[in-house]
Amino acid sequence: MFNPARLKLARQRLGLSLTKVAESSGISLRSLTNYENGASAPIDENLMRLAQVLAVPRSFFERETVETIPVGAVSFRKLSKTTALTRDAVLAAAALATEFFQIVASKFLLPQPDLPSLDKLPPEQAAELTRRRWGLGDRPISHMVHLLESKGVRVASINHVYRDIDAFCFFRDGTPFVFLNTSKSAERQRFDAAHELGHLVLHAELEMDPSLSKEREIEANRFAASFLMPQSAVLAQSMRGASIDRILAARTYWKVSAMALTHRLHELHLLSDWQYRTACVTLSDSGYRSSEPGGIVREPSQLLRKVMFGGDGKFSARDAARELNLESPDVAQFVHGLVPVAA
Amino acid sequence: MSNIFTISPAETPDGEERLNEFGLSTTLFHTALTPGVSRARGRTALALRTTPGNDIYHNTMEELALMLAPQGWQPVDVDGQPRLLHPDGMMSFTLASATNVAHPDTRKTPRTRGKGPATRNSLAAHVAHDLALFDLPDSPKKSVLVAAANSSSLWMLLHERTPTGLNLEFAQPSAMTPGGTVIAWADSIAIRPLELDGDLSVFDDPDGSDDFDVPVARL
């Protein structure tokens, strides 16, 4: 039976407006609107056209409604720069990804969520407490994605088409989800993961009031910097007035970008304003603003590898696509950059 | 004011040999100084102005005492000035910050901060020691160690902070201003600067990777 919510989901995940779908499918805008609000159901021919335009099998429209992810539940970076269509597209894809993880959870025993909620603390203290609670000491985090996954966070990928969106996160039925843009550098991806962890730890209990978005983003950045580069350890590394060579050695040690490390040193009063500006200019001239020369490799997912490639009854992208009434490339998008799958 | 002394340039066998004659070495000084300098270089701009200097002074005096104790060196407090006394009493030395340390222009000699009575007395004692014929028979009784320190020649491990470490010199003071600044030196051994910026060992791989296990089991 046709489910109007599934039509909307299929349209939104491709970032298409009703007008655009009407143009592509040859179905009137009025009819499309009626289909989506449930006033009428499409005839077979129109359903086929919609399936073709929206790149899903017809059976996709007959599945149960997936609860959409309200914008208010999501910590979006660069919210103001994101168009409504883009935002709806990534949220629709995220809703499908949660469905994917739901199916995975029905077949596999996965780590249970173990995240502290520290919304009363300043970000730096929250980061330190989270490290302590997880027994991380003040050593570099060897692998952010694995760490999150081991604490019950489901990590998925954002469609690389949406380069403007770095990352976002939300809770769904008590399970934390983090979506990363895996087209970014590994260092950037790690910082994004720590930033989203900051939102989950600091802002889980809050409604995402758009007017406070900027403050939340700043807090999540402060959390990420403190979590990845703990103050006590950085202060023990002779970084006062550090040279570029030393900054580069330290960024490799902490597995962060040179720019993030430089900013951290300035934040900790180890670089003066002048030293900070000079270091930023030098790094920028050497290409460290837009990329990370000599950087580390991107972090893959351990959870998805075990699920999709484990010897113990693996669950492939094709299996997942079949169960979700999607195509394999759709599933591949959820895990792009996290496990090697054919696009 | 007389300012005639020998400079043994840094890293010459002569300079190192002279240190070795005292039972000292460049490596020993560098090893002793490194923790304090590292701590000082980790101080933020919010630390007190004097804190980095104190880090170097306190850490290094303790490190030197620990490292030299097995060879019989003794820590001695002479009028509030901590020194390390050679096992044979041939010399004692202390740590002092100064400007113009190991300055490339040899006309510029090190200038310490203001020193107190211990240094002044030591310079006087040193002169008296040289002029042993005029020793007074009833000189004041002090503890054996302090007396030994006083009668031995006083040397200073001079250091001056640079953006990346320390300039170093091991020198024997010979004269000071009325305000207590030592400005003339009877002897000096230049020591290779301590460069910490190039020492990146603190960023060595922290014991390999400690990956996080993500337990996944088929239901």
XYZ file of C-alpha atoms in Angstrom:
562
model
C 0.000 0.000 0.000
C 1.307 3.444 -0.950
C 2.728 5.423 1.966
C 2.791 9.208 1.326
C 5.558 9.748 3.892
C 7.847 7.451 1.895
C 7.336 9.536 -1.242
C 8.333 12.664 0.606
C 11.340 10.852 2.095
C 12.469 9.633 -1.320
C 12.145 13.127 -2.761
C 13.828 14.900 0.129
C 16.819 12.584 0.294
C 17.713 13.655 -3.255
C 17.314 17.314 -2.357
C 14.539 17.793 -4.906
C 11.689 20.256 -4.691
C 8.148 19.226 -5.602
C 8.405 21.471 -8.660
C 11.562 19.740 -9.792
C 9.996 16.289 -9.398
C 6.917 17.492 -11.265
C 9.116 18.645 -14.145
C 11.146 15.442 -14.220
C 8.234 13.040 -13.880
C 5.650 14.883 -15.944
C 3.215 14.607 -13.041
C 1.404 17.787 -12.091
C 2.518 19.686 -9.039
C -1.024 19.498 -7.671
C -1.087 15.708 -7.961
C 2.314 15.396 -6.355
C 1.202 17.571 -3.473
C -1.862 15.393 -3.030
C 0.276 12.241 -3.059
C 2.581 13.611 -0.387
C -0.138 14.842 1.944
C -2.114 11.649 1.507
C -5.105 13.225 -0.191
C -4.776 10.734 -3.025
C -2.565 7.822 -4.097
C -0.714 7.690 -7.398
C -1.904 5.361 -10.132
C 0.494 2.568 -11.140
C 1.931 4.466 -14.083
C 2.696 7.536 -11.975
C 4.160 5.389 -9.237
C 6.539 3.875 -11.781
C 7.526 7.314 -13.025
C 8.141 8.492 -9.471
C 10.200 5.404 -8.694
C 12.329 6.102 -11.734
C 12.805 9.824 -11.025
C 13.522 9.209 -7.349
C 15.793 6.212 -8.027
C 14.020 3.775 -5.722
C 12.132 0.528 -6.362
C 8.338 0.809 -6.195
C 8.360 -1.252 -3.037
C 10.121 1.627 -1.313
C 6.831 3.573 -1.276
C 5.079 0.725 0.503
C 7.341 0.474 3.514
C 6.360 1.679 6.943
C 6.942 5.326 7.773
C 10.385 6.133 9.058
C 10.221 8.705 11.762
C 11.726 11.851 10.299
C 14.467 13.636 12.137
C 13.274 17.073 13.184
C 15.698 19.913 12.570
C 15.285 20.867 16.211
C 16.790 17.575 17.315
C 19.945 17.959 15.302
C 23.156 19.815 15.951
C 23.971 21.200 12.553
C 27.212 22.913 11.877
C 26.947 25.931 9.594
C 23.153 25.840 9.912
C 22.817 29.363 8.576
C 24.742 28.467 5.419
C 22.666 25.364 4.739
C 19.682 25.641 2.398
C 16.415 24.044 3.473
C 16.588 21.558 0.599
C 20.096 20.486 1.532
C 19.186 20.223 5.184
C 16.094 18.154 4.367
C 18.166 15.954 2.049
C 20.748 15.037 4.638
C 18.076 14.516 7.291
C 16.080 12.254 4.987
C 19.224 10.257 4.219
C 19.977 10.175 7.943
C 16.482 8.831 8.649
C 17.151 6.030 6.178
C 20.521 5.402 7.797
C 18.831 4.998 11.186
C 16.583 2.418 9.543
C 19.712 0.688 8.258
C 21.197 0.609 11.761
C 17.872 -0.609 13.150
C 18.082 -3.623 10.866
C 21.737 -4.150 11.790
C 20.803 -4.016 15.482
C 18.125 -6.639 14.895
C 20.774 -9.026 13.573
C 23.837 -8.140 15.669
C 24.590 -7.407 19.290
C 26.097 -3.913 19.215
C 27.702 -1.786 21.947
C 25.182 -0.029 24.169
C 25.305 3.763 24.546
C 27.666 4.907 27.288
C 27.824 8.676 27.000
C 27.904 11.020 29.949
C 25.456 13.928 29.951
C 27.329 16.944 31.275
C 25.226 19.888 30.235
C 25.936 21.806 33.447
C 29.692 21.896 32.958
C 31.889 24.187 30.872
C 33.077 22.365 27.727
C 36.679 22.031 28.918
C 35.657 20.361 32.160
C 33.142 18.165 30.365
C 35.877 17.007 27.977
C 38.229 16.235 30.846
C 35.526 14.378 32.739
C 34.575 12.369 29.654
C 38.223 11.385 29.175
C 38.437 10.379 32.820
C 35.194 8.414 32.725
C 36.402 6.509 29.702
C 39.869 5.939 31.169
C 41.657 7.767 28.382
C 44.205 9.608 30.540
C 45.797 12.463 28.649
C 47.148 10.454 25.744
C 46.226 11.066 22.108
C 42.959 9.444 21.016
C 44.220 6.748 18.677
C 40.958 6.408 16.770
C 37.951 8.681 17.224
C 35.519 6.619 15.144
C 36.355 3.396 16.984
C 36.117 5.193 20.309
C 32.643 6.525 19.501
C 31.492 3.169 18.210
C 32.791 1.404 21.310
C 30.632 3.784 23.382
C 27.487 2.905 21.487
C 27.506 5.762 18.971
C 26.432 4.768 15.453
C 28.660 6.513 12.950
C 27.588 7.021 9.351
C 28.618 9.102 6.383
C 27.051 12.195 4.835
C 26.572 12.127 1.087
C 29.723 13.717 -0.320
C 27.618 15.901 -2.605
C 26.909 18.075 0.434
C 30.380 19.394 1.043
C 29.054 22.341 3.028
C 27.866 20.083 5.795
C 30.736 18.859 7.965
C 28.886 16.731 10.459
C 25.793 16.485 12.612
C 24.420 14.329 15.377
C 21.237 13.431 17.225
C 19.706 10.838 19.496
C 17.096 8.428 18.161
C 15.340 6.270 20.765
C 18.258 6.707 23.123
C 20.855 5.755 20.538
C 23.352 8.460 19.600
C 24.066 8.948 15.896
C 26.961 10.889 14.397
C 27.131 11.655 10.698
C 30.506 12.646 9.306
C 31.498 14.090 5.985
C 34.172 11.556 5.117
C 35.398 13.562 2.141
C 37.260 15.878 4.538
C 40.820 15.263 5.695
C 41.325 12.640 8.396
C 42.339 15.316 10.888
C 39.267 17.367 10.107
C 37.088 14.293 10.376
C 38.528 13.518 13.817
C 37.854 17.047 14.984
C 34.313 16.834 13.595
C 33.776 13.550 15.458
C 35.012 15.120 18.698
C 32.861 18.191 18.007
C 29.760 16.022 17.609
C 30.677 14.114 20.756
C 30.714 17.513 22.439
C 27.132 18.132 21.312
C 26.039 14.704 22.540
C 27.666 15.222 25.932
C 26.806 18.893 26.418
C 23.562 19.442 24.559
C 21.692 16.137 24.650
C 19.101 17.509 27.031
C 18.593 20.777 25.155
C 16.199 21.755 22.435
C 18.258 22.987 19.495
C 17.055 26.581 19.535
C 18.412 28.054 16.271
C 19.070 31.404 17.946
C 21.603 29.701 20.229
C 23.201 27.702 17.452
C 26.374 29.791 17.364
C 26.982 29.434 21.104
C 26.462 25.678 20.914
C 28.910 25.394 18.049
C 31.529 27.355 19.970
C 31.000 25.124 22.996
C 31.315 21.971 20.893
C 34.548 23.316 19.383
C 35.940 24.042 22.830
C 34.981 20.530 23.895
C 36.631 19.002 20.822
C 39.877 20.934 21.294
C 40.061 19.977 24.968
C 39.129 16.383 24.280
C 41.667 15.857 21.491
C 44.454 18.003 22.980
C 44.137 17.923 26.776
C 45.591 20.959 28.476
C 47.729 19.096 31.008
C 49.541 17.119 28.328
C 50.000 20.015 25.907
C 51.498 22.130 28.687
C 54.071 19.399 29.325
C 55.365 19.465 25.760
C 57.448 22.645 25.780
C 55.150 24.404 23.333
C 55.683 27.999 24.481
C 56.381 29.997 21.336
C 56.594 26.744 19.378
C 58.210 26.767 15.940
C 56.393 25.486 12.863
C 58.447 22.254 12.982
C 57.349 21.697 16.536
C 53.716 22.472 15.717
C 53.830 19.934 12.893
C 55.372 17.294 15.146
C 52.716 17.960 17.769
C 49.821 17.812 15.303
C 51.053 14.389 14.166
C 51.251 13.263 17.776
C 47.740 14.477 18.611
C 46.349 13.522 15.168
C 44.795 16.914 14.628
C 45.241 19.524 11.916
C 48.157 21.923 12.207
C 45.665 24.795 12.281
C 43.667 23.205 15.112
C 46.837 22.681 17.113
C 47.988 26.257 16.503
C 44.609 27.543 17.638
C 44.843 25.366 20.748
C 48.295 26.739 21.600
C 46.965 30.275 21.291
C 43.957 29.371 23.402
C 46.302 28.005 26.100
C 48.393 31.200 26.008
C 51.396 29.325 24.661
C 51.476 31.465 21.524
C 51.141 35.230 21.649
C 48.716 36.954 19.278
C 51.608 37.831 17.014
C 53.074 34.311 17.113
C 49.630 32.869 16.401
C 49.059 35.105 13.393
C 52.547 34.425 12.055
C 52.117 30.665 12.442
C 48.707 30.777 10.726
C 50.101 32.735 7.781
C 53.079 30.390 7.427
C 50.881 27.297 7.622
C 48.377 28.782 5.230
C 51.132 29.568 2.726
C 52.216 25.928 2.941
C 48.716 24.653 2.183
C 47.614 23.736 5.698
C 44.452 25.832 5.646
C 42.716 23.952 2.866
C 44.330 20.534 3.358
C 46.711 18.648 5.606
C 50.001 17.892 3.831
C 51.652 14.795 5.285
C 48.537 14.034 7.270
C 47.171 10.760 8.587
C 44.845 8.335 6.816
C 41.103 8.559 7.344
C 39.600 6.513 10.114
C 37.404 3.615 9.011
C 34.545 2.109 10.993
C 35.202 -1.005 13.016
C 31.517 -1.676 13.658
C 30.554 -1.562 10.001
C 33.570 -3.658 9.006
C 32.579 -6.366 11.467
C 28.942 -6.224 10.361
C 29.550 -6.074 6.618
C 32.747 -8.097 6.301
C 32.909 -10.182 9.464
C 33.121 -13.902 8.975
C 30.275 -14.532 11.387
C 27.286 -14.149 9.027
C 28.128 -10.904 7.339
C 25.470 -8.435 6.308
C 26.510 -6.893 3.003
C 25.446 -3.621 1.408
C 23.399 -5.702 -1.028
C 21.627 -7.503 1.842
C 20.935 -4.180 3.497
C 19.666 -2.632 0.260
C 17.299 -5.543 -0.240
C 15.853 -5.210 3.250
C 15.524 -1.439 2.975
C 14.042 -1.524 -0.532
C 16.936 0.590 -1.724
C 19.729 0.124 -4.211
C 23.192 -0.962 -3.051
C 24.703 2.441 -3.934
C 22.214 4.057 -1.541
C 23.496 1.926 1.296
C 27.038 2.563 0.129
C 26.400 6.258 0.710
C 25.627 5.688 4.401
C 28.988 4.025 4.878
C 31.064 5.867 2.285
C 34.601 6.372 3.535
C 33.961 4.230 6.597
C 34.173 0.806 4.978
C 35.250 -0.114 1.461
C 32.108 -0.782 -0.558
C 31.439 -0.521 -4.259
C 29.574 2.708 -5.032
C 89.087 46.155 36.746
C 90.922 43.055 35.662
C 89.034 40.949 33.179
C 91.627 38.481 31.998
C 90.491 34.914 31.651
C 90.539 31.943 29.402
C 87.618 31.075 27.194
C 87.380 27.482 26.110
C 85.085 27.523 23.113
C 81.997 25.351 22.998
C 82.439 21.769 21.999
C 86.198 21.951 21.809
C 87.929 18.967 23.316
C 89.690 21.437 25.539
C 86.431 22.783 26.993
C 84.979 19.356 27.522
C 88.236 18.073 29.010
C 88.277 20.911 31.463
C 84.730 20.083 32.531
C 85.719 16.431 32.835
C 88.552 17.396 35.157
C 85.879 18.620 37.548
C 83.881 15.457 37.017
C 81.343 17.391 34.959
C 80.304 17.292 31.321
C 78.097 19.025 28.778
C 75.804 15.996 28.693
C 75.392 16.093 32.445
C 74.473 19.768 32.398
C 72.057 19.300 29.506
C 70.397 16.329 31.170
C 70.008 18.219 34.428
C 68.670 21.345 32.770
C 66.225 19.738 30.372
C 63.300 19.007 32.767
C 63.304 22.527 34.175
C 63.629 24.159 30.771
C 60.850 21.958 29.414
C 58.637 22.956 32.307
C 59.491 26.607 31.772
C 58.671 26.331 28.070
C 55.305 24.840 28.936
C 54.349 27.836 31.049
C 51.551 29.902 29.586
C 51.623 33.653 29.208
C 49.453 33.747 32.323
C 52.261 32.454 34.545
C 54.114 34.946 36.737
C 57.035 36.582 34.988
C 59.475 34.921 37.343
C 57.961 31.446 37.149
C 59.892 30.074 34.136
C 63.179 31.189 35.730
C 62.191 29.531 38.990
C 61.305 26.347 37.128
C 64.792 26.177 35.671
C 66.532 27.093 38.906
C 64.700 24.779 41.279
C 64.449 21.801 38.948
C 68.046 21.979 37.821
C 69.579 22.380 41.271
C 67.702 19.291 42.397
C 68.597 17.344 39.265
C 72.265 18.263 39.574
C 72.314 17.280 43.236
C 70.709 13.950 42.409
C 73.029 13.250 39.505
C 76.239 14.266 41.277
C 75.517 12.766 44.703
C 76.789 9.281 43.755
C 80.180 10.823 42.890
C 80.400 12.408 46.336
C 79.294 15.942 45.509
C 77.659 17.654 48.460
C 74.852 20.198 48.427
C 75.875 23.125 50.596
C 74.016 26.242 51.649
C 76.399 29.160 51.858
C 74.674 32.243 53.269
C 71.473 31.177 51.582
C 73.125 30.362 48.255
C 72.758 26.690 47.353
C 75.915 25.222 45.855
C 77.284 21.852 44.950
C 80.660 21.159 46.455
C 83.199 19.029 44.615
C 84.069 15.767 46.430
C 87.680 16.930 46.849
C 86.660 20.489 47.723
C 88.508 21.812 44.693
C 85.565 23.934 43.630
C 81.882 24.520 44.168
C 79.289 25.798 41.756
C 75.823 27.207 41.615
C 73.318 28.016 38.940
C 72.819 31.593 37.822
C 70.886 33.306 35.087
C 72.701 36.032 33.206
C 72.699 38.093 30.057
C 75.334 37.920 27.304
C 75.899 34.246 28.004
C 78.054 32.698 25.277
C 77.678 35.938 23.357
C 79.263 35.733 19.905
C 80.919 39.079 20.523
C 83.595 38.106 23.018
C 83.853 41.677 24.237
C 80.456 41.182 25.814
C 80.858 39.174 28.963
C 78.020 37.692 30.989
C 76.249 39.835 33.562
C 74.369 38.068 36.296
C 71.387 39.361 38.217
C 72.232 40.916 41.577
C 73.998 38.448 43.818
C 74.094 38.457 47.581
C 76.709 38.180 50.302
C 77.562 34.553 49.522
C 78.985 35.468 46.138
C 80.659 38.591 47.454
C 82.255 36.687 50.313
C 83.256 33.976 47.946
C 85.058 36.394 45.704
C 86.793 37.808 48.727
C 87.546 34.341 50.015
C 88.860 33.405 46.635
C 91.272 36.310 46.754
C 92.204 35.371 50.293
C 92.711 31.843 49.163
C 95.061 32.991 46.454
C 96.867 35.060 48.970
C 97.240 32.265 51.496
C 100.197 33.923 53.149
C 97.825 36.427 54.630
C 95.369 33.947 56.099
C 94.137 35.046 59.474
C 94.754 32.464 62.200
C 91.429 33.059 63.943
C 89.028 33.008 60.976
C 85.439 32.297 62.058
C 84.539 28.654 62.592
C 81.818 27.298 60.299
C 80.631 23.883 59.392
C 83.208 21.862 57.598
C 81.289 21.832 54.361
C 80.568 25.527 54.302
C 84.172 26.206 55.123
C 85.241 23.934 52.344
C 82.849 25.624 49.954
C 84.088 29.005 50.993
C 87.709 28.094 50.547
C 87.138 26.507 47.177
C 86.768 28.476 44.014
C 83.188 29.398 43.168
C 81.941 28.667 39.653
C 78.623 29.438 38.123
C 76.659 27.529 35.561
C 75.407 30.572 33.670
C 72.332 30.286 31.540
C 70.301 32.635 29.407
C 66.957 31.669 27.957
C 66.529 31.717 24.194
C 63.310 31.088 22.254
C 64.328 27.476 21.786
C 66.412 26.601 24.855
C 69.373 27.992 26.761
C 72.765 29.540 26.110
C 75.263 28.163 28.594
C 78.628 28.985 30.061
C 80.494 27.610 33.063
C 82.449 30.471 34.556
C 84.346 31.560 37.609
C 83.341 35.018 38.873
C 86.074 37.466 39.747
C 84.395 40.776 40.329
C 80.999 42.256 40.946
C 79.436 45.673 41.069
C 78.404 47.241 44.356
C 74.854 46.244 43.419
C 75.857 42.597 43.277
C 75.998 42.017 39.524
C 78.887 39.803 38.563
C 80.557 41.443 35.609
C 84.031 39.927 35.432
C 85.187 36.370 35.210
C 88.468 34.740 36.039
C 87.817 31.749 33.829
C 85.109 30.505 31.540
C 84.212 27.342 29.709
C 81.650 27.764 26.957
C 79.108 24.992 26.793
C 77.098 23.875 23.805
C 73.654 25.562 23.948
C 70.741 23.452 25.060
C 68.336 23.320 22.127
C 64.954 21.904 22.991
C 62.991 22.957 19.946
C 64.779 20.387 17.847
C 64.164 17.689 20.429
C 60.918 16.173 19.277
C 61.208 12.980 21.316
C 58.222 14.073 23.377
C 56.143 13.462 20.261
C 57.364 9.918 19.737
C 54.638 7.369 19.131
C 52.998 6.886 22.537
C 53.572 3.142 22.945
C 51.997 2.212 19.662
C 48.286 2.281 19.114
C 45.730 1.439 21.742
C 42.749 0.832 19.536
C 39.272 0.558 20.971
C 37.477 -2.725 20.561
C 33.952 -2.473 19.193
C 32.314 -5.735 20.193
C 29.887 -6.971 17.546
C 28.264 -10.418 17.643
C 25.706 -12.013 15.394
C 22.403 -12.613 17.184
